[in-house]
Amino acid sequence: MYYLDQVKYIYGEIIKSLFSLVENRKSGLCISRAILPVIFIAVGMLYSCGSTKYVPKDKYLLDKYQIKSGNSKLDEEELATYIKQKPNKKILGLKFHLSVYNLSREDKDNWWNRSLRTIGEEPVILDVYQTEKTASQLNLFLKNKGYYDAVVTDTILYKKKKARVTYNLVLNQPYKISSIQYKFEDENLAQYILPDTLNCLLKRNNNFDVDVLSAERERLEKLLKNRGFYNFSKEYIFYLADSTRQSHRVDVTLGIKKFRQYSVDGSYEDIPHPKYEISSVSIFTNYDPRQAIINNSEYLDKIDTLVRDSISIIFNQKLNVKPGVVLSSDFVLPGELYNLNNVNQTYRNLSSLQLFRQVSIDFTEPVNQNDNSLRQLDCNIQLSPFVLQSYNIELEGTNSSGNIGGGGNIGYQHRNLFHGAENFDFRIKGAIESLKETSTGSYGNMVELGAEASLNIPKFLLPFRTEQFIKKFNPKTTLKLAYNFQKRPDYTRTVANASFGYIWKGNKYVTHIVNPIELNLVKIPYKSQEFIDWLQGTYIFYSYQPHLVSVTSYSMTFTNQNLQKTQDFVYLKLNAESAGNILYSIYSTSGAEKVGGAYELFNTSFAQYIRGDIDYRFYNVLDKNNSIVYRFFAGAGLPYNNSTALPFEKKYFSGGANSIRAWQVRSLGPGSYKETVKGTYANQTADIKLEANLEYRFKLFWLLEGALFVDAGNIWAINKNDDRAGALFEWNQFYKDIAVGTGFGARFDFSFFIFRFDLGIKTRDPVYESGQKWVFGNRKLGRGDFVLNLGIGYPF
């Protein structure tokens, strides 16, 4: 009750603040009166949590269940799957959906009450039969885990129309594996399995676990399929268990049966498992399954075949892709033993070319094979291509770190430009976004126009042979040209970009990106007089000069997310880049003269710096309706030699829809610095950034999801010449400049995109003096302490 009282108190304080802001027209805060019904509903739900309003007489609301085992080795999440009846869903410990349902009136059947009942969740009434069934299922689960003497009982505590169920698991002594023996009806398989016993999942003194036994069968099936045994399956593996020799000890014998070969007349013979060798490989590069069925004879008449490296390349009328492209993706080769890993790798590589909408790999056995020790397999790979060329026109909402606007794209794509699966994209885009002026709160517009052309080539463009690397890592070479024009109220910027790089997957979790060269030519043809006055005489003046950036960069991304499972996962991204070092070495050794203190290329000074950052996220999935996301970001850039300051596009900023949401984009920091010049647009940047975020996400109803969040961090300058007061990063002071914001949000999940709004509330503002930085307890919340962020997609 204490916890619920505290939640109600905090909730009440927020409601009162929102009411006062709604009623205070002078505040200028755009909060619509339309949220008032939502507030009333929220208050009603809070006080109706756990209500037994719709619980029938002589029935009980299932309020809670608990599993007590005293054994930390049991997987609680796995145990929970055996619970037949679970209480109503909770959000922050409150039965939100039950509360919505309870707001409806039983005697009314109008639209409003039907909606409440549809959105909400009717009370879960205790069913004693389901409780007993759960106890039985838990007992069966424990037996499968080796606890054959386990006892499961259930206890139900009734109180005020509510029931709490406790499942007591008394495990007793488990049965453990005493020894592991092998029995080979097919003695030939011993030479493959016995040397691999180090990887065996069955271990002496471990529990006699049915799930582990099953997993070992699957492991051995894959092991043998990777050794040429195409027709081997886990059904040939059996277990014998003997528990009579010792108490609670099991002698396990793993047996493997012979291969059962059936004849045409239905008779069969048990023979040693045959190995299979790939006899032939055929790759049909433009297979059309529809035409093959409708006009089979006519379709087959138009087929031609080209043989390369003993592999038949089959095509209909015209070869649509260079043979080397599909051959470099193929791991199934004539003369080699069948290998399941090679089949899977071939499928992944061919699919990653993004040239084929369907990849099919089939194997057939030639008839009347007499050799039972080594048989032949024919491999047929059928590739159905995408439509090669496409055009699209898109209208979209834009969200540049919280600046909301709209835009459009006209795009052209060719998936096979030079018949080598080269993916060419050309796009022309335009957008307009709103920018908020810092002092008056008025809005200006940012207009952006641009064009971009990119070419992805499914191999490394290097002066030496890379066939084996291509087969193993499936690399791509990327070429890109782009031009961007951006007109803001305070300045106009143009960026011309050219880049050349490589991308490949180290394994299924890790992706590497290396850009040996990336050139950016940045021009600023216009600055408003107010912006010039703001820059004049400051350190950041150097960031807004025309410059050339020659970058070499590396990026690594790791994620173990499994889209097929609801489970915790990690996301990690590392970036490192340097610029200008080679050019500076050439100019300095050649004795070239500096212009204005810096070397120039094409009459433009080039930037020289190093920069790196890390973005770490942990997604803690509590259940299918609730999750917590933790994020940490740290980055720093250091200009030197030819650069006085980092180019402004390489600087860090904070605030906005994907950062610290209690501040507008680019309005926080650096450090404790406070902008005093009126009539400017938020544009605070610096060299160092630290940020931490915590967000609790929960599903509500229909498309709606909710979120509660806390953000903390700031940006700082690295150079003592930065004259913004309080901007400099100092090891013994920086923690005093940490900004903290909190808030709540709502997200509409439309599957193909997520629309989001978050209301950020300042909690700790570093611009105030020491002792006054925390908002609560020092001053009342005002208009400037609330920021409404609109966004597309999750913030991270």
PDB file of N, CA and C in Angstrom, residues 516-517 550-552 578-589 599 606-608 640:
ATOM      1  N   PRO A 516      37.952   4.145 -46.522  1.00  0.00           N
ATOM      2  CA  PRO A 516      39.331   4.646 -46.648  1.00  0.00           C
ATOM      3  C   PRO A 516      39.386   6.120 -47.013  1.00  0.00           C
ATOM      4  N   ILE A 517      38.398   6.565 -47.777  1.00  0.00           N
ATOM      5  CA  ILE A 517      38.388   7.969 -48.176  1.00  0.00           C
ATOM      6  C   ILE A 517      36.958   8.483 -48.242  1.00  0.00           C
ATOM      7  N   SER A 550      38.777  15.539 -45.373  1.00  0.00           N
ATOM      8  CA  SER A 550      39.195  14.278 -45.975  1.00  0.00           C
ATOM      9  C   SER A 550      39.284  13.242 -44.854  1.00  0.00           C
ATOM     10  N   VAL A 551      38.309  12.325 -44.811  1.00  0.00           N
ATOM     11  CA  VAL A 551      38.126  11.451 -43.660  1.00  0.00           C
ATOM     12  C   VAL A 551      38.466  10.006 -43.990  1.00  0.00           C
ATOM     13  N   THR A 552      39.107   9.343 -43.039  1.00  0.00           N
ATOM     14  CA  THR A 552      39.233   7.884 -43.035  1.00  0.00           C
ATOM     15  C   THR A 552      38.527   7.395 -41.777  1.00  0.00           C
ATOM     16  N   SER A 578      39.539   9.803 -38.555  1.00  0.00           N
ATOM     17  CA  SER A 578      40.584  10.834 -38.539  1.00  0.00           C
ATOM     18  C   SER A 578      40.536  11.558 -39.878  1.00  0.00           C
ATOM     19  N   ALA A 579      41.002  12.797 -39.867  1.00  0.00           N
ATOM     20  CA  ALA A 579      40.922  13.608 -41.084  1.00  0.00           C
ATOM     21  C   ALA A 579      42.157  14.488 -41.212  1.00  0.00           C
ATOM     22  N   GLY A 580      42.614  14.634 -42.440  1.00  0.00           N
ATOM     23  CA  GLY A 580      43.644  15.618 -42.767  1.00  0.00           C
ATOM     24  C   GLY A 580      45.075  15.219 -42.510  1.00  0.00           C
ATOM     25  N   ASN A 581      45.334  14.038 -41.957  1.00  0.00           N
ATOM     26  CA  ASN A 581      46.709  13.683 -41.584  1.00  0.00           C
ATOM     27  C   ASN A 581      47.618  13.504 -42.797  1.00  0.00           C
ATOM     28  N   ILE A 582      47.127  12.781 -43.816  1.00  0.00           N
ATOM     29  CA  ILE A 582      47.950  12.558 -45.001  1.00  0.00           C
ATOM     30  C   ILE A 582      48.212  13.875 -45.734  1.00  0.00           C
ATOM     31  N   LEU A 583      47.158  14.673 -45.894  1.00  0.00           N
ATOM     32  CA  LEU A 583      47.330  15.966 -46.577  1.00  0.00           C
ATOM     33  C   LEU A 583      48.305  16.857 -45.814  1.00  0.00           C
ATOM     34  N   TYR A 584      48.204  16.875 -44.507  1.00  0.00           N
ATOM     35  CA  TYR A 584      49.093  17.724 -43.709  1.00  0.00           C
ATOM     36  C   TYR A 584      50.537  17.262 -43.848  1.00  0.00           C
ATOM     37  N   SER A 585      50.744  15.942 -43.858  1.00  0.00           N
ATOM     38  CA  SER A 585      52.111  15.417 -44.007  1.00  0.00           C
ATOM     39  C   SER A 585      52.698  15.815 -45.353  1.00  0.00           C
ATOM     40  N   ILE A 586      51.885  15.732 -46.414  1.00  0.00           N
ATOM     41  CA  ILE A 586      52.362  16.091 -47.752  1.00  0.00           C
ATOM     42  C   ILE A 586      52.723  17.567 -47.819  1.00  0.00           C
ATOM     43  N   TYR A 587      51.846  18.411 -47.302  1.00  0.00           N
ATOM     44  CA  TYR A 587      52.085  19.860 -47.372  1.00  0.00           C
ATOM     45  C   TYR A 587      53.271  20.274 -46.518  1.00  0.00           C
ATOM     46  N   SER A 588      53.369  19.695 -45.302  1.00  0.00           N
ATOM     47  CA  SER A 588      54.446  20.104 -44.395  1.00  0.00           C
ATOM     48  C   SER A 588      55.815  19.652 -44.896  1.00  0.00           C
ATOM     49  N   THR A 589      55.877  18.440 -45.478  1.00  0.00           N
ATOM     50  CA  THR A 589      57.173  17.953 -45.981  1.00  0.00           C
ATOM     51  C   THR A 589      57.581  18.635 -47.284  1.00  0.00           C
ATOM     52  N   TYR A 599      47.064  25.222 -44.097  1.00  0.00           N
ATOM     53  CA  TYR A 599      47.258  24.820 -45.484  1.00  0.00           C
ATOM     54  C   TYR A 599      45.909  24.754 -46.189  1.00  0.00           C
ATOM     55  N   PHE A 606      41.770  22.629 -45.183  1.00  0.00           N
ATOM     56  CA  PHE A 606      41.247  21.310 -44.888  1.00  0.00           C
ATOM     57  C   PHE A 606      41.312  21.047 -43.385  1.00  0.00           C
ATOM     58  N   ALA A 607      40.336  20.286 -42.920  1.00  0.00           N
ATOM     59  CA  ALA A 607      40.224  20.004 -41.483  1.00  0.00           C
ATOM     60  C   ALA A 607      41.179  18.885 -41.092  1.00  0.00           C
ATOM     61  N   GLN A 608      41.660  18.958 -39.851  1.00  0.00           N
ATOM     62  CA  GLN A 608      42.516  17.906 -39.309  1.00  0.00           C
ATOM     63  C   GLN A 608      42.073  17.630 -37.867  1.00  0.00           C
ATOM     64  N   TYR A 640      43.498  19.581 -34.371  1.00  0.00           N
ATOM     65  CA  TYR A 640      44.903  19.903 -34.141  1.00  0.00           C
ATOM     66  C   TYR A 640      45.551  20.313 -35.461  1.00  0.00           C
TER      67      TYR A 640
END
